[in-house]
PDB file of C-alpha atoms in Angstrom:
ATOM      1  CA  MET A   1      49.436 -68.685 -65.764  1.00  0.00           C
ATOM      2  CA  VAL A   2      45.656 -68.935 -65.196  1.00  0.00           C
ATOM      3  CA  SER A   3      46.193 -71.558 -62.514  1.00  0.00           C
ATOM      4  CA  ARG A   4      48.776 -69.380 -60.763  1.00  0.00           C
ATOM      5  CA  LEU A   5      46.460 -66.358 -60.934  1.00  0.00           C
ATOM      6  CA  ALA A   6      43.511 -68.306 -59.500  1.00  0.00           C
ATOM      7  CA  GLY A   7      45.646 -69.785 -56.733  1.00  0.00           C
ATOM      8  CA  ALA A   8      46.979 -66.356 -55.805  1.00  0.00           C
ATOM      9  CA  ALA A   9      43.450 -64.926 -55.692  1.00  0.00           C
ATOM     10  CA  VAL A  10      42.207 -67.727 -53.422  1.00  0.00           C
ATOM     11  CA  ARG A  11      45.156 -67.304 -51.071  1.00  0.00           C
ATOM     12  CA  ALA A  12      44.663 -63.543 -50.950  1.00  0.00           C
ATOM     13  CA  PHE A  13      40.988 -63.998 -50.072  1.00  0.00           C
ATOM     14  CA  LEU A  14      41.830 -66.466 -47.294  1.00  0.00           C
ATOM     15  CA  VAL A  15      44.372 -64.058 -45.809  1.00  0.00           C
ATOM     16  CA  MET A  16      41.776 -61.282 -45.837  1.00  0.00           C
ATOM     17  CA  VAL A  17      39.310 -63.577 -44.048  1.00  0.00           C
ATOM     18  CA  LEU A  18      41.971 -64.367 -41.464  1.00  0.00           C
ATOM     19  CA  VAL A  19      42.669 -60.701 -40.711  1.00  0.00           C
ATOM     20  CA  ALA A  20      38.969 -59.861 -40.478  1.00  0.00           C
ATOM     21  CA  THR A  21      37.988 -62.871 -38.336  1.00  0.00           C
ATOM     22  CA  PRO A  22      38.260 -61.210 -34.877  1.00  0.00           C
ATOM     23  CA  SER A  23      36.284 -58.163 -36.006  1.00  0.00           C
ATOM     24  CA  VAL A  24      33.550 -60.378 -37.430  1.00  0.00           C
ATOM     25  CA  ILE A  25      33.226 -62.626 -34.355  1.00  0.00           C
ATOM     26  CA  LEU A  26      33.739 -60.147 -31.521  1.00  0.00           C
ATOM     27  CA  PRO A  27      30.644 -58.103 -30.612  1.00  0.00           C
ATOM     28  CA  GLY A  28      30.676 -54.355 -30.112  1.00  0.00           C
ATOM     29  CA  ILE A  29      33.387 -53.522 -32.661  1.00  0.00           C
ATOM     30  CA  GLY A  30      33.242 -49.849 -33.623  1.00  0.00           C
ATOM     31  CA  THR A  31      33.041 -48.507 -37.152  1.00  0.00           C
ATOM     32  CA  ASP A  32      36.521 -46.990 -37.048  1.00  0.00           C
ATOM     33  CA  THR A  33      38.027 -50.295 -35.961  1.00  0.00           C
ATOM     34  CA  LYS A  34      36.223 -52.161 -38.721  1.00  0.00           C
ATOM     35  CA  GLN A  35      37.475 -49.703 -41.318  1.00  0.00           C
ATOM     36  CA  MET A  36      41.041 -50.060 -40.065  1.00  0.00           C
ATOM     37  CA  VAL A  37      40.781 -53.850 -40.106  1.00  0.00           C
ATOM     38  CA  ALA A  38      39.378 -53.750 -43.637  1.00  0.00           C
ATOM     39  CA  LEU A  39      42.334 -51.623 -44.750  1.00  0.00           C
ATOM     40  CA  VAL A  40      44.832 -53.998 -43.166  1.00  0.00           C
ATOM     41  CA  ALA A  41      43.029 -56.985 -44.700  1.00  0.00           C
ATOM     42  CA  LEU A  42      43.143 -55.417 -48.161  1.00  0.00           C
ATOM     43  CA  PHE A  43      46.845 -54.680 -47.797  1.00  0.00           C
ATOM     44  CA  ALA A  44      47.616 -58.221 -46.593  1.00  0.00           C
ATOM     45  CA  GLY A  45      45.519 -59.700 -49.406  1.00  0.00           C
ATOM     46  CA  ALA A  46      47.242 -57.559 -52.030  1.00  0.00           C
ATOM     47  CA  LEU A  47      50.668 -58.520 -50.723  1.00  0.00           C
ATOM     48  CA  THR A  48      49.750 -62.216 -50.754  1.00  0.00           C
ATOM     49  CA  PHE A  49      48.322 -61.987 -54.270  1.00  0.00           C
ATOM     50  CA  ALA A  50      51.412 -60.225 -55.599  1.00  0.00           C
ATOM     51  CA  GLU A  51      53.730 -62.752 -53.968  1.00  0.00           C
ATOM     52  CA  TYR A  52      51.948 -65.880 -55.214  1.00  0.00           C
ATOM     53  CA  ASN A  53      51.192 -64.476 -58.649  1.00  0.00           C
ATOM     54  CA  ALA A  54      54.797 -63.478 -59.305  1.00  0.00           C
ATOM     55  CA  VAL A  55      57.054 -65.805 -61.278  1.00  0.00           C
ATOM     56  CA  TYR A  56      60.042 -64.931 -59.135  1.00  0.00           C
ATOM     57  CA  PRO A  57      59.553 -65.092 -55.350  1.00  0.00           C
ATOM     58  CA  SER A  58      60.636 -62.417 -52.903  1.00  0.00           C
ATOM     59  CA  LEU A  59      59.397 -63.122 -49.356  1.00  0.00           C
ATOM     60  CA  VAL A  60      57.182 -66.196 -48.971  1.00  0.00           C
ATOM     61  CA  GLU A  61      59.203 -69.335 -48.287  1.00  0.00           C
ATOM     62  CA  PHE A  62      58.324 -72.871 -49.457  1.00  0.00           C
ATOM     63  CA  ARG A  63      55.882 -71.482 -51.986  1.00  0.00           C
ATOM     64  CA  ASP A  64      56.144 -74.584 -54.175  1.00  0.00           C
ATOM     65  CA  ALA A  65      56.522 -77.140 -51.383  1.00  0.00           C
ATOM     66  CA  PRO A  66      53.047 -77.941 -50.038  1.00  0.00           C
ATOM     67  CA  PRO A  67      51.692 -78.481 -47.481  1.00  0.00           C
ATOM     68  CA  PHE A  68      54.201 -76.384 -45.485  1.00  0.00           C
ATOM     69  CA  ASN A  69      52.445 -73.020 -45.864  1.00  0.00           C
ATOM     70  CA  ARG A  70      49.020 -74.640 -45.739  1.00  0.00           C
ATOM     71  CA  VAL A  71      49.745 -76.104 -42.322  1.00  0.00           C
ATOM     72  CA  ARG A  72      51.093 -72.764 -41.102  1.00  0.00           C
ATOM     73  CA  PHE A  73      48.038 -70.903 -42.360  1.00  0.00           C
ATOM     74  CA  LEU A  74      45.683 -73.477 -40.877  1.00  0.00           C
ATOM     75  CA  MET A  75      47.462 -73.172 -37.533  1.00  0.00           C
ATOM     76  CA  LEU A  76      47.300 -69.368 -37.626  1.00  0.00           C
ATOM     77  CA  PHE A  77      43.635 -69.283 -38.631  1.00  0.00           C
ATOM     78  CA  THR A  78      42.654 -71.878 -36.021  1.00  0.00           C
ATOM     79  CA  ILE A  79      44.357 -69.944 -33.220  1.00  0.00           C
ATOM     80  CA  VAL A  80      42.784 -66.638 -34.270  1.00  0.00           C
ATOM     81  CA  PHE A  81      39.339 -68.185 -34.690  1.00  0.00           C
ATOM     82  CA  VAL A  82      39.349 -70.078 -31.381  1.00  0.00           C
ATOM     83  CA  LEU A  83      40.662 -67.105 -29.395  1.00  0.00           C
ATOM     84  CA  SER A  84      38.055 -64.866 -31.034  1.00  0.00           C
ATOM     85  CA  VAL A  85      35.266 -67.248 -30.037  1.00  0.00           C
ATOM     86  CA  ILE A  86      36.620 -67.453 -26.471  1.00  0.00           C
ATOM     87  CA  CYS A  87      36.795 -63.662 -26.151  1.00  0.00           C
ATOM     88  CA  SER A  88      33.271 -63.305 -27.538  1.00  0.00           C
ATOM     89  CA  ALA A  89      31.917 -65.582 -24.785  1.00  0.00           C
ATOM     90  CA  LYS A  90      32.090 -62.701 -22.294  1.00  0.00           C
ATOM     91  CA  GLU A  91      29.371 -60.862 -24.213  1.00  0.00           C
ATOM     92  CA  THR A  92      26.985 -63.712 -24.939  1.00  0.00           C
ATOM     93  CA  ASP A  93      25.233 -66.633 -23.288  1.00  0.00           C
ATOM     94  CA  ALA A  94      25.348 -68.866 -26.369  1.00  0.00           C
ATOM     95  CA  ALA A  95      26.452 -72.434 -25.715  1.00  0.00           C
ATOM     96  CA  PHE A  96      29.053 -72.577 -28.502  1.00  0.00           C
ATOM     97  CA  PRO A  97      31.307 -69.726 -27.234  1.00  0.00           C
ATOM     98  CA  ARG A  98      30.781 -70.797 -23.630  1.00  0.00           C
ATOM     99  CA  LEU A  99      31.979 -74.306 -24.458  1.00  0.00           C
ATOM    100  CA  PHE A 100      35.138 -72.937 -26.075  1.00  0.00           C
ATOM    101  CA  GLU A 101      35.714 -70.691 -23.078  1.00  0.00           C
ATOM    102  CA  ALA A 102      35.299 -73.561 -20.598  1.00  0.00           C
ATOM    103  CA  VAL A 103      37.742 -75.758 -22.514  1.00  0.00           C
ATOM    104  CA  GLY A 104      40.190 -72.851 -22.807  1.00  0.00           C
ATOM    105  CA  VAL A 105      40.049 -72.193 -19.064  1.00  0.00           C
ATOM    106  CA  LEU A 106      40.811 -75.863 -18.368  1.00  0.00           C
ATOM    107  CA  ILE A 107      43.722 -75.868 -20.804  1.00  0.00           C
ATOM    108  CA  GLY A 108      45.129 -72.631 -19.413  1.00  0.00           C
ATOM    109  CA  SER A 109      44.893 -73.898 -15.838  1.00  0.00           C
ATOM    110  CA  ALA A 110      46.512 -77.219 -16.733  1.00  0.00           C
ATOM    111  CA  MET A 111      49.448 -75.497 -18.470  1.00  0.00           C
ATOM    112  CA  ASP A 112      49.931 -72.846 -15.796  1.00  0.00           C
ATOM    113  CA  PHE A 113      52.702 -74.410 -13.715  1.00  0.00           C
ATOM    114  CA  PRO A 114      56.011 -72.907 -12.543  1.00  0.00           C
ATOM    115  CA  TYR A 115      58.384 -71.857 -15.356  1.00  0.00           C
ATOM    116  CA  SER A 116      55.921 -72.913 -18.062  1.00  0.00           C
ATOM    117  CA  PRO A 117      55.445 -70.638 -21.099  1.00  0.00           C
ATOM    118  CA  VAL A 118      51.872 -69.937 -19.995  1.00  0.00           C
ATOM    119  CA  ARG A 119      52.981 -68.887 -16.512  1.00  0.00           C
ATOM    120  CA  LEU A 120      55.593 -66.593 -18.052  1.00  0.00           C
ATOM    121  CA  ALA A 121      53.008 -65.147 -20.451  1.00  0.00           C
ATOM    122  CA  THR A 122      50.904 -63.986 -17.511  1.00  0.00           C
ATOM    123  CA  MET A 123      53.950 -62.067 -16.277  1.00  0.00           C
ATOM    124  CA  MET A 124      53.442 -59.608 -19.130  1.00  0.00           C
ATOM    125  CA  MET A 125      50.478 -58.218 -17.203  1.00  0.00           C
ATOM    126  CA  THR A 126      50.687 -55.198 -14.915  1.00  0.00           C
ATOM    127  CA  ASP A 127      50.982 -55.722 -11.184  1.00  0.00           C
ATOM    128  CA  GLY A 128      47.530 -54.211 -10.703  1.00  0.00           C
ATOM    129  CA  ALA A 129      45.808 -56.467 -13.221  1.00  0.00           C
ATOM    130  CA  SER A 130      42.555 -57.975 -12.010  1.00  0.00           C
ATOM    131  CA  ASP A 131      41.984 -61.699 -11.593  1.00  0.00           C
ATOM    132  CA  ALA A 132      39.661 -61.647 -14.606  1.00  0.00           C
ATOM    133  CA  GLN A 133      42.384 -60.113 -16.794  1.00  0.00           C
ATOM    134  CA  VAL A 134      44.977 -62.642 -15.635  1.00  0.00           C
ATOM    135  CA  LEU A 135      42.484 -65.443 -16.279  1.00  0.00           C
ATOM    136  CA  ALA A 136      41.831 -64.128 -19.797  1.00  0.00           C
ATOM    137  CA  VAL A 137      45.555 -64.038 -20.608  1.00  0.00           C
ATOM    138  CA  ARG A 138      46.144 -67.486 -19.119  1.00  0.00           C
ATOM    139  CA  THR A 139      43.228 -68.951 -21.064  1.00  0.00           C
ATOM    140  CA  ALA A 140      44.320 -67.351 -24.344  1.00  0.00           C
ATOM    141  CA  ALA A 141      47.978 -68.282 -23.843  1.00  0.00           C
ATOM    142  CA  GLY A 142      47.232 -71.894 -22.938  1.00  0.00           C
ATOM    143  CA  THR A 143      44.808 -72.339 -25.822  1.00  0.00           C
ATOM    144  CA  ALA A 144      47.108 -70.733 -28.391  1.00  0.00           C
ATOM    145  CA  TYR A 145      50.130 -72.694 -27.205  1.00  0.00           C
ATOM    146  CA  ILE A 146      48.396 -76.091 -27.234  1.00  0.00           C
ATOM    147  CA  LEU A 147      46.982 -75.398 -30.716  1.00  0.00           C
ATOM    148  CA  SER A 148      50.448 -74.507 -31.987  1.00  0.00           C
ATOM    149  CA  LEU A 149      51.839 -77.751 -30.541  1.00  0.00           C
ATOM    150  CA  ILE A 150      49.051 -79.754 -32.201  1.00  0.00           C
ATOM    151  CA  ALA A 151      49.770 -78.077 -35.534  1.00  0.00           C
ATOM    152  CA  LEU A 152      53.492 -78.765 -35.124  1.00  0.00           C
ATOM    153  CA  ALA A 153      52.794 -82.428 -34.386  1.00  0.00           C
ATOM    154  CA  PHE A 154      50.501 -82.617 -37.418  1.00  0.00           C
ATOM    155  CA  PHE A 155      53.255 -81.135 -39.606  1.00  0.00           C
ATOM    156  CA  VAL A 156      55.771 -83.704 -38.329  1.00  0.00           C
ATOM    157  CA  VAL A 157      53.332 -86.531 -39.116  1.00  0.00           C
ATOM    158  CA  VAL A 158      52.731 -85.191 -42.630  1.00  0.00           C
ATOM    159  CA  PHE A 159      56.459 -84.618 -42.974  1.00  0.00           C
ATOM    160  CA  LYS A 160      57.152 -88.291 -42.258  1.00  0.00           C
ATOM    161  CA  LEU A 161      54.214 -89.848 -44.112  1.00  0.00           C
ATOM    162  CA  LYS A 162      54.672 -87.856 -47.337  1.00  0.00           C
ATOM    163  CA  SER A 163      58.490 -87.747 -47.179  1.00  0.00           C
ATOM    164  CA  TRP A 164      58.242 -83.986 -47.591  1.00  0.00           C
ATOM    165  CA  PRO A 165      58.868 -82.353 -50.003  1.00  0.00           C
ATOM    166  CA  GLY A 166      58.666 -85.559 -52.079  1.00  0.00           C
ATOM    167  CA  ARG A 167      61.327 -88.036 -53.045  1.00  0.00           C
ATOM    168  CA  HIS A 168      60.747 -87.771 -56.772  1.00  0.00           C
ATOM    169  CA  ALA A 169      59.857 -84.076 -57.005  1.00  0.00           C
ATOM    170  CA  THR A 170      62.334 -81.373 -57.956  1.00  0.00           C
ATOM    171  CA  PHE A 171      62.977 -78.953 -55.135  1.00  0.00           C
ATOM    172  CA  ASN A 172      64.337 -75.550 -56.119  1.00  0.00           C
ATOM    173  CA  VAL A 173      66.135 -73.918 -53.196  1.00  0.00           C
ATOM    174  CA  TRP A 174      66.006 -70.450 -54.748  1.00  0.00           C
ATOM    175  CA  VAL A 175      62.235 -70.528 -55.315  1.00  0.00           C
ATOM    176  CA  ASN A 176      61.351 -72.027 -51.955  1.00  0.00           C
ATOM    177  CA  LEU A 177      63.923 -70.119 -49.900  1.00  0.00           C
ATOM    178  CA  PRO A 178      64.057 -66.693 -51.583  1.00  0.00           C
ATOM    179  CA  THR A 179      65.734 -65.065 -48.574  1.00  0.00           C
ATOM    180  CA  PHE A 180      68.458 -67.749 -48.485  1.00  0.00           C
ATOM    181  CA  GLU A 181      71.343 -67.094 -50.877  1.00  0.00           C
ATOM    182  CA  PRO A 182      72.818 -70.443 -52.011  1.00  0.00           C
ATOM    183  CA  THR A 183      75.916 -68.814 -53.564  1.00  0.00           C
ATOM    184  CA  ALA A 184      76.742 -66.458 -50.683  1.00  0.00           C
ATOM    185  CA  GLY A 185      79.792 -68.494 -49.748  1.00  0.00           C
ATOM    186  CA  GLY A 186      80.518 -71.684 -47.889  1.00  0.00           C
ATOM    187  CA  ASP A 187      78.991 -75.084 -48.393  1.00  0.00           C
ATOM    188  CA  ILE A 188      75.231 -74.892 -48.780  1.00  0.00           C
ATOM    189  CA  VAL A 189      74.605 -78.012 -46.689  1.00  0.00           C
ATOM    190  CA  ASP A 190      76.577 -76.654 -43.759  1.00  0.00           C
ATOM    191  CA  ARG A 191      74.798 -73.311 -43.987  1.00  0.00           C
ATOM    192  CA  LEU A 192      71.373 -74.945 -44.183  1.00  0.00           C
ATOM    193  CA  GLU A 193      72.112 -77.105 -41.155  1.00  0.00           C
ATOM    194  CA  ARG A 194      73.472 -74.122 -39.212  1.00  0.00           C
ATOM    195  CA  ASP A 195      70.404 -72.015 -40.009  1.00  0.00           C
ATOM    196  CA  ALA A 196      68.120 -74.944 -39.177  1.00  0.00           C
ATOM    197  CA  ARG A 197      69.685 -75.400 -35.744  1.00  0.00           C
ATOM    198  CA  GLY A 198      69.371 -71.678 -35.120  1.00  0.00           C
ATOM    199  CA  ASN A 199      65.670 -71.771 -36.025  1.00  0.00           C
ATOM    200  CA  LEU A 200      65.060 -74.810 -33.824  1.00  0.00           C
ATOM    201  CA  ALA A 201      66.815 -73.226 -30.850  1.00  0.00           C
ATOM    202  CA  LEU A 202      65.047 -69.897 -31.283  1.00  0.00           C
ATOM    203  CA  GLY A 203      61.685 -71.579 -31.785  1.00  0.00           C
ATOM    204  CA  PHE A 204      62.108 -73.493 -28.544  1.00  0.00           C
ATOM    205  CA  LEU A 205      63.280 -70.484 -26.525  1.00  0.00           C
ATOM    206  CA  LEU A 206      61.009 -67.786 -27.953  1.00  0.00           C
ATOM    207  CA  PRO A 207      57.939 -68.519 -25.751  1.00  0.00           C
ATOM    208  CA  PHE A 208      60.212 -68.014 -22.750  1.00  0.00           C
ATOM    209  CA  LEU A 209      62.140 -65.045 -24.141  1.00  0.00           C
ATOM    210  CA  ILE A 210      59.195 -62.887 -25.250  1.00  0.00           C
ATOM    211  CA  PRO A 211      57.721 -62.408 -21.727  1.00  0.00           C
ATOM    212  CA  ALA A 212      61.203 -61.691 -20.366  1.00  0.00           C
ATOM    213  CA  VAL A 213      61.869 -59.091 -23.066  1.00  0.00           C
ATOM    214  CA  VAL A 214      58.475 -57.463 -22.462  1.00  0.00           C
ATOM    215  CA  SER A 215      59.138 -57.336 -18.732  1.00  0.00           C
ATOM    216  CA  LEU A 216      62.569 -55.769 -19.250  1.00  0.00           C
ATOM    217  CA  ALA A 217      61.233 -53.289 -21.812  1.00  0.00           C
ATOM    218  CA  SER A 218      58.477 -52.295 -19.410  1.00  0.00           C
ATOM    219  CA  VAL A 219      60.903 -50.928 -16.799  1.00  0.00           C
ATOM    220  CA  GLY A 220      59.990 -47.268 -16.462  1.00  0.00           C
ATOM    221  CA  PHE A 221      56.995 -47.664 -18.776  1.00  0.00           C
ATOM    222  CA  LYS A 222      53.451 -48.884 -18.347  1.00  0.00           C
ATOM    223  CA  PRO A 223      53.560 -52.673 -18.812  1.00  0.00           C
ATOM    224  CA  LEU A 224      51.325 -54.519 -21.214  1.00  0.00           C
ATOM    225  CA  THR A 225      47.769 -54.854 -19.918  1.00  0.00           C
ATOM    226  CA  LEU A 226      46.091 -56.781 -22.765  1.00  0.00           C
ATOM    227  CA  THR A 227      42.702 -55.397 -21.833  1.00  0.00           C
ATOM    228  CA  SER A 228      41.468 -55.105 -25.426  1.00  0.00           C
ATOM    229  CA  PRO A 229      40.148 -58.402 -26.878  1.00  0.00           C
ATOM    230  CA  GLN A 230      41.756 -57.788 -30.272  1.00  0.00           C
ATOM    231  CA  THR A 231      45.085 -56.922 -28.648  1.00  0.00           C
ATOM    232  CA  LEU A 232      44.861 -60.102 -26.576  1.00  0.00           C
ATOM    233  CA  ILE A 233      44.007 -62.231 -29.609  1.00  0.00           C
ATOM    234  CA  TRP A 234      46.807 -60.987 -31.858  1.00  0.00           C
ATOM    235  CA  THR A 235      49.424 -60.844 -29.095  1.00  0.00           C
ATOM    236  CA  MET A 236      48.810 -64.404 -27.957  1.00  0.00           C
ATOM    237  CA  THR A 237      48.553 -65.589 -31.555  1.00  0.00           C
ATOM    238  CA  ALA A 238      51.960 -64.121 -32.401  1.00  0.00           C
ATOM    239  CA  TRP A 239      53.428 -65.462 -29.152  1.00  0.00           C
ATOM    240  CA  ALA A 240      52.358 -69.030 -30.031  1.00  0.00           C
ATOM    241  CA  PHE A 241      52.598 -68.952 -33.836  1.00  0.00           C
ATOM    242  CA  LEU A 242      56.110 -67.545 -34.301  1.00  0.00           C
ATOM    243  CA  PRO A 243      57.937 -70.228 -32.267  1.00  0.00           C
ATOM    244  CA  ALA A 244      55.996 -73.057 -33.948  1.00  0.00           C
ATOM    245  CA  SER A 245      56.691 -71.524 -37.355  1.00  0.00           C
ATOM    246  CA  LEU A 246      60.422 -71.319 -36.600  1.00  0.00           C
ATOM    247  CA  LEU A 247      60.454 -74.950 -35.468  1.00  0.00           C
ATOM    248  CA  MET A 248      58.729 -75.987 -38.687  1.00  0.00           C
ATOM    249  CA  ARG A 249      61.237 -73.973 -40.714  1.00  0.00           C
ATOM    250  CA  GLY A 250      64.145 -75.587 -38.895  1.00  0.00           C
ATOM    251  CA  ILE A 251      62.782 -79.086 -39.523  1.00  0.00           C
ATOM    252  CA  ALA A 252      62.224 -78.262 -43.201  1.00  0.00           C
ATOM    253  CA  MET A 253      65.732 -76.854 -43.675  1.00  0.00           C
ATOM    254  CA  LEU A 254      67.292 -79.935 -42.088  1.00  0.00           C
ATOM    255  CA  ARG A 255      65.300 -82.061 -44.527  1.00  0.00           C
ATOM    256  CA  ILE A 256      66.523 -79.988 -47.472  1.00  0.00           C
ATOM    257  CA  ALA A 257      70.131 -80.297 -46.297  1.00  0.00           C
ATOM    258  CA  THR A 258      69.700 -84.086 -46.091  1.00  0.00           C
ATOM    259  CA  MET A 259      68.232 -84.170 -49.604  1.00  0.00           C
ATOM    260  CA  ILE A 260      71.165 -82.224 -51.047  1.00  0.00           C
ATOM    261  CA  ARG A 261      73.680 -84.462 -49.286  1.00  0.00           C
ATOM    262  CA  GLN A 262      71.937 -87.575 -50.632  1.00  0.00           C
ATOM    263  CA  LYS A 263      71.867 -86.055 -54.110  1.00  0.00           C
ATOM    264  CA  ARG A 264      75.580 -85.400 -53.945  1.00  0.00           C
ATOM    265  CA  GLU A 265      76.302 -88.947 -52.816  1.00  0.00           C
ATOM    266  CA  THR A 266      74.175 -90.316 -55.659  1.00  0.00           C
ATOM    267  CA  HIS A 267      76.088 -88.278 -58.272  1.00  0.00           C
ATOM    268  CA  GLY A 268      79.453 -88.546 -56.564  1.00  0.00           C
ATOM    269  CA  VAL A 269      79.636 -84.853 -55.673  1.00  0.00           C
ATOM    270  CA  GLN A 270      81.600 -84.082 -52.531  1.00  0.00           C
ATOM    271  CA  THR A 271      81.823 -80.289 -52.369  1.00  0.00           C
ATOM    272  CA  GLY A 272      80.290 -77.219 -53.937  1.00  0.00           C
ATOM    273  CA  ASP A 273      76.959 -75.453 -53.824  1.00  0.00           C
ATOM    274  CA  MET A 274      73.786 -76.805 -55.353  1.00  0.00           C
ATOM    275  CA  ALA A 275      70.721 -74.694 -56.087  1.00  0.00           C
ATOM    276  CA  THR A 276      68.403 -77.603 -56.681  1.00  0.00           C
ATOM    277  CA  ALA A 277      67.896 -80.989 -55.189  1.00  0.00           C
TER     278      ALA A 277
END
């Protein structure tokens, strides 16, 4: 119980640091904005603490299957931190932010080719956007996307090297997939594989679909301008993080389905649902 309480407190603190990172790094943040960010950080920290301190899960998936959530958090924090440093370079002459900005510009330019996710991300801008605004979006999109790909590759390497979630460890489907109902009907392996393929397909298509949806939703309305640094940071972070997270979830669910099938073959079980593997 003490270990679970301490772990929940550490995770809650890290989530609060994540939410507050752009406000801490970016210069010229007003008092009202800082107060709002502090409120959001407290709410996110409280939600994280309640989720990880509870015996029975409710929202967070793979809570007892490290390092799945650790890799996702590290990816999210890295994207937010790097984009915050890049955006802060416009207000300072320090070498550290300028270096990040220069690398980000190179990455954005290299990934800005026809039909690429970065090229489509720049389409979310208004027609009257300045060259500097388009450059900022391209730099942020390219940097966020390449960081998400690196994190995804790192997860796959860990996935293979550690045989995630562990060959000899007990994996409870209900605890690690609280939003997945094993007894809802149908074979659990088939349902896991179907959901995994859906996550993989959506994760691959989402970077292309989000700009298209924004463009369609902007008909008759003022399109997204992304002029605010914080808006740019969180928009590009979500645009890159959500697809990578879905791909990771799809890979993990396929692995769980394989584990259950192997468990059935070992015990001679052919049909039926299993809650643990």
